[in-house]
PDB file of C-alpha atoms in Angstrom:
ATOM      1  CA  ILE A 168     -33.532 -26.618   1.185  1.00 52.00           C
ATOM      2  CA  ASN A 169     -31.333 -29.691   1.375  1.00 49.00           C
ATOM      3  CA  MET A 170     -29.308 -28.520  -1.631  1.00 50.00           C
ATOM      4  CA  LEU A 171     -28.832 -25.113   0.000  1.00 49.00           C
ATOM      5  CA  ALA A 172     -27.573 -26.726   3.212  1.00 50.00           C
ATOM      6  CA  ARG A 173     -25.009 -28.803   1.303  1.00 49.00           C
ATOM      7  CA  THR A 174     -23.834 -25.761  -0.655  1.00 46.00           C
ATOM      8  CA  THR A 175     -23.494 -23.704   2.526  1.00 45.00           C
ATOM      9  CA  ARG A 176     -21.543 -26.469   4.294  1.00 46.00           C
ATOM     10  CA  ALA A 177     -19.190 -26.814   1.323  1.00 47.00           C
ATOM     11  CA  HIS A 178     -18.646 -23.046   1.242  1.00 45.00           C
ATOM     12  CA  CYS A 179     -17.935 -22.907   4.977  1.00 44.00           C
ATOM     13  CA  SER A 180     -15.408 -25.729   4.822  1.00 42.00           C
ATOM     14  CA  ALA A 181     -13.646 -24.072   1.867  1.00 47.00           C
ATOM     15  CA  VAL A 182     -13.416 -20.809   3.807  1.00 46.00           C
ATOM     16  CA  SER A 183     -12.078 -22.539   6.930  1.00 47.00           C
ATOM     17  CA  ARG A 184      -9.283 -24.187   4.885  1.00 68.00           C
ATOM     18  CA  ARG A 185      -8.080 -20.816   3.601  1.00 85.00           C
ATOM     19  CA  VAL A 186      -4.423 -20.190   4.364  1.00 92.00           C
ATOM     20  CA  ARG A 187      -4.023 -16.805   6.032  1.00 95.00           C
ATOM     21  CA  VAL A 188      -0.765 -14.920   5.697  1.00 95.00           C
ATOM     22  CA  PRO A 189       0.410 -14.014   9.231  1.00 96.00           C
ATOM     23  CA  ARG A 190       1.119 -10.277   9.342  1.00 95.00           C
ATOM     24  CA  GLU A 191       4.298 -10.890  11.363  1.00 96.00           C
ATOM     25  CA  SER A 192       5.707 -12.936   8.447  1.00 95.00           C
ATOM     26  CA  VAL A 193       5.624  -9.925   6.125  1.00 97.00           C
ATOM     27  CA  VAL A 194       8.493  -7.422   6.158  1.00 97.00           C
ATOM     28  CA  VAL A 195       7.333  -3.962   5.060  1.00 97.00           C
ATOM     29  CA  THR A 196       9.488  -1.046   3.952  1.00 96.00           C
ATOM     30  CA  TYR A 197       8.436   2.339   2.645  1.00 96.00           C
ATOM     31  CA  SER A 198      10.048   4.516   0.008  1.00 94.00           C
ATOM     32  CA  ARG A 199       9.227   7.522  -2.112  1.00 89.00           C
ATOM     33  CA  SER A 200       6.696   6.871  -4.802  1.00 81.00           C
ATOM     34  CA  SER A 201       6.905   7.956  -8.423  1.00 75.00           C
ATOM     35  CA  GLY A 202       4.179   9.525 -10.492  1.00 64.00           C
ATOM     36  CA  PRO A 203       1.727  12.355  -9.896  1.00 63.00           C
ATOM     37  CA  GLY A 204       1.263  13.896  -6.488  1.00 62.00           C
ATOM     38  CA  GLY A 205       2.949  17.270  -6.616  1.00 64.00           C
ATOM     39  CA  GLN A 206       5.368  18.077  -3.833  1.00 69.00           C
ATOM     40  CA  ASN A 207       3.963  15.171  -1.804  1.00 66.00           C
ATOM     41  CA  VAL A 208       5.978  12.751  -3.984  1.00 65.00           C
ATOM     42  CA  ASN A 209       9.246  14.418  -3.000  1.00 70.00           C
ATOM     43  CA  LYS A 210       8.559  14.581   0.735  1.00 80.00           C
ATOM     44  CA  VAL A 211       6.616  11.518   1.859  1.00 84.00           C
ATOM     45  CA  SER A 212       7.504   7.828   1.601  1.00 90.00           C
ATOM     46  CA  THR A 213       4.182   6.306   0.542  1.00 90.00           C
ATOM     47  CA  LYS A 214       5.271   3.346  -1.591  1.00 93.00           C
ATOM     48  CA  ALA A 215       4.883   0.106   0.379  1.00 96.00           C
ATOM     49  CA  SER A 216       7.219  -2.789  -0.457  1.00 97.00           C
ATOM     50  CA  LEU A 217       6.342  -6.164   1.033  1.00 98.00           C
ATOM     51  CA  ARG A 218       8.651  -9.169   1.410  1.00 98.00           C
ATOM     52  CA  LEU A 219       7.464 -12.636   2.349  1.00 97.00           C
ATOM     53  CA  ASP A 220      10.030 -15.385   2.846  1.00 97.00           C
ATOM     54  CA  VAL A 221       8.255 -18.453   1.453  1.00 95.00           C
ATOM     55  CA  SER A 222      10.997 -20.930   2.345  1.00 92.00           C
ATOM     56  CA  GLU A 223       9.975 -23.923   4.463  1.00 89.00           C
ATOM     57  CA  ARG A 224      11.880 -22.699   7.521  1.00 89.00           C
ATOM     58  CA  SER A 225      10.183 -19.286   7.551  1.00 92.00           C
ATOM     59  CA  ALA A 226       6.739 -20.003   6.098  1.00 93.00           C
ATOM     60  CA  TRP A 227       6.026 -23.154   8.119  1.00 93.00           C
ATOM     61  CA  TRP A 228       2.329 -22.184   8.091  1.00 94.00           C
ATOM     62  CA  LEU A 229       2.178 -22.586   4.291  1.00 95.00           C
ATOM     63  CA  PRO A 230       1.251 -26.104   3.074  1.00 95.00           C
ATOM     64  CA  PRO A 231       3.941 -27.522   0.729  1.00 94.00           C
ATOM     65  CA  ALA A 232       1.570 -27.858  -2.254  1.00 94.00           C
ATOM     66  CA  VAL A 233       0.420 -24.239  -1.885  1.00 95.00           C
ATOM     67  CA  ARG A 234       4.053 -23.079  -1.518  1.00 95.00           C
ATOM     68  CA  GLU A 235       5.022 -24.831  -4.750  1.00 95.00           C
ATOM     69  CA  ARG A 236       2.105 -23.337  -6.693  1.00 95.00           C
ATOM     70  CA  LEU A 237       2.759 -19.881  -5.227  1.00 96.00           C
ATOM     71  CA  LEU A 238       6.415 -20.029  -6.279  1.00 95.00           C
ATOM     72  CA  GLU A 239       5.428 -21.266  -9.727  1.00 95.00           C
ATOM     73  CA  ARG A 240       2.735 -18.639 -10.320  1.00 95.00           C
ATOM     74  CA  GLN A 241       4.761 -15.751  -8.893  1.00 95.00           C
ATOM     75  CA  ARG A 242       8.185 -16.824 -10.224  1.00 94.00           C
ATOM     76  CA  GLY A 243       8.899 -13.362 -11.651  1.00 95.00           C
ATOM     77  CA  ALA A 244       8.463 -11.800  -8.204  1.00 96.00           C
ATOM     78  CA  VAL A 245      10.521 -14.318  -6.202  1.00 95.00           C
ATOM     79  CA  THR A 246      14.178 -13.711  -5.397  1.00 95.00           C
ATOM     80  CA  LYS A 247      16.880 -16.384  -5.510  1.00 93.00           C
ATOM     81  CA  SER A 248      16.753 -16.547  -1.721  1.00 92.00           C
ATOM     82  CA  GLY A 249      13.036 -17.408  -1.852  1.00 93.00           C
ATOM     83  CA  GLU A 250      11.426 -14.096  -0.932  1.00 96.00           C
ATOM     84  CA  LEU A 251       8.230 -13.033  -2.665  1.00 97.00           C
ATOM     85  CA  LEU A 252       8.394  -9.287  -3.392  1.00 97.00           C
ATOM     86  CA  LEU A 253       5.372  -7.095  -3.923  1.00 96.00           C
ATOM     87  CA  SER A 254       5.055  -3.317  -3.997  1.00 95.00           C
ATOM     88  CA  CYS A 255       2.195  -0.865  -4.151  1.00 95.00           C
ATOM     89  CA  ASP A 256       2.373   2.855  -4.873  1.00 92.00           C
ATOM     90  CA  GLU A 257      -1.069   3.493  -6.329  1.00 91.00           C
ATOM     91  CA  THR A 258      -2.308   5.961  -3.737  1.00 90.00           C
ATOM     92  CA  ARG A 259      -0.845   8.936  -1.904  1.00 86.00           C
ATOM     93  CA  SER A 260      -1.514   7.227   1.414  1.00 91.00           C
ATOM     94  CA  GLN A 261       1.086   4.991   3.046  1.00 93.00           C
ATOM     95  CA  ALA A 262      -1.593   3.106   5.007  1.00 96.00           C
ATOM     96  CA  ARG A 263      -3.757   2.518   1.937  1.00 96.00           C
ATOM     97  CA  ASN A 264      -0.784   1.282  -0.105  1.00 96.00           C
ATOM     98  CA  LEU A 265       0.083  -1.134   2.716  1.00 97.00           C
ATOM     99  CA  ALA A 266      -3.507  -2.396   2.857  1.00 97.00           C
ATOM    100  CA  LEU A 267      -3.609  -2.880  -0.929  1.00 97.00           C
ATOM    101  CA  GLY A 268      -0.276  -4.722  -0.858  1.00 97.00           C
ATOM    102  CA  LEU A 269      -1.423  -7.051   1.917  1.00 98.00           C
ATOM    103  CA  GLU A 270      -4.678  -7.737   0.029  1.00 97.00           C
ATOM    104  CA  ARG A 271      -2.707  -8.635  -3.106  1.00 97.00           C
ATOM    105  CA  LEU A 272      -0.373 -10.881  -1.162  1.00 97.00           C
ATOM    106  CA  GLN A 273      -3.306 -12.701   0.427  1.00 97.00           C
ATOM    107  CA  ALA A 274      -4.992 -12.978  -2.995  1.00 96.00           C
ATOM    108  CA  ALA A 275      -1.866 -14.614  -4.453  1.00 96.00           C
ATOM    109  CA  VAL A 276      -1.812 -17.167  -1.612  1.00 96.00           C
ATOM    110  CA  ASP A 277      -5.569 -17.736  -2.007  1.00 96.00           C
ATOM    111  CA  GLU A 278      -5.147 -18.334  -5.731  1.00 95.00           C
ATOM    112  CA  ALA A 279      -2.401 -20.895  -5.086  1.00 94.00           C
ATOM    113  CA  GLY A 280      -4.578 -22.559  -2.455  1.00 92.00           C
ATOM    114  CA  ALA A 281      -7.673 -22.573  -4.663  1.00 89.00           C
ATOM    115  CA  ALA A 282      -5.847 -24.546  -7.337  1.00 71.00           C
ATOM    116  CA  ARG A 283      -5.301 -27.237  -4.691  1.00 54.00           C
ATOM    117  CA  ALA A 284      -9.026 -27.473  -3.911  1.00 59.00           C
ATOM    118  CA  ARG A 285      -9.995 -28.153  -7.535  1.00 56.00           C
TER     119      ARG A 285
END
């Protein structure tokens, strides 16, 4: 039981240190998606494009070590001005594409933060 309590405490403290991406820090735009979908593709803007400015002045909530690892791991998706770009057009639903994009963005930040904990 003692081992279980220690494991649970360690898990809880790791979860509480997780860096959450504030939704208001993410700029979202929508555009027409490519691929299958019939006439829906030509009429509805379902592709979600997300931009997160990871510079120190804008992403003050991001610890410096996590910021550095995020920029390093996502260097192909970061603009010269320091914006992390991510897009999702996997579904025919604008809301679902947004949700998937936000999940991926949070996962990238979590991955950069997890490297710190090791």
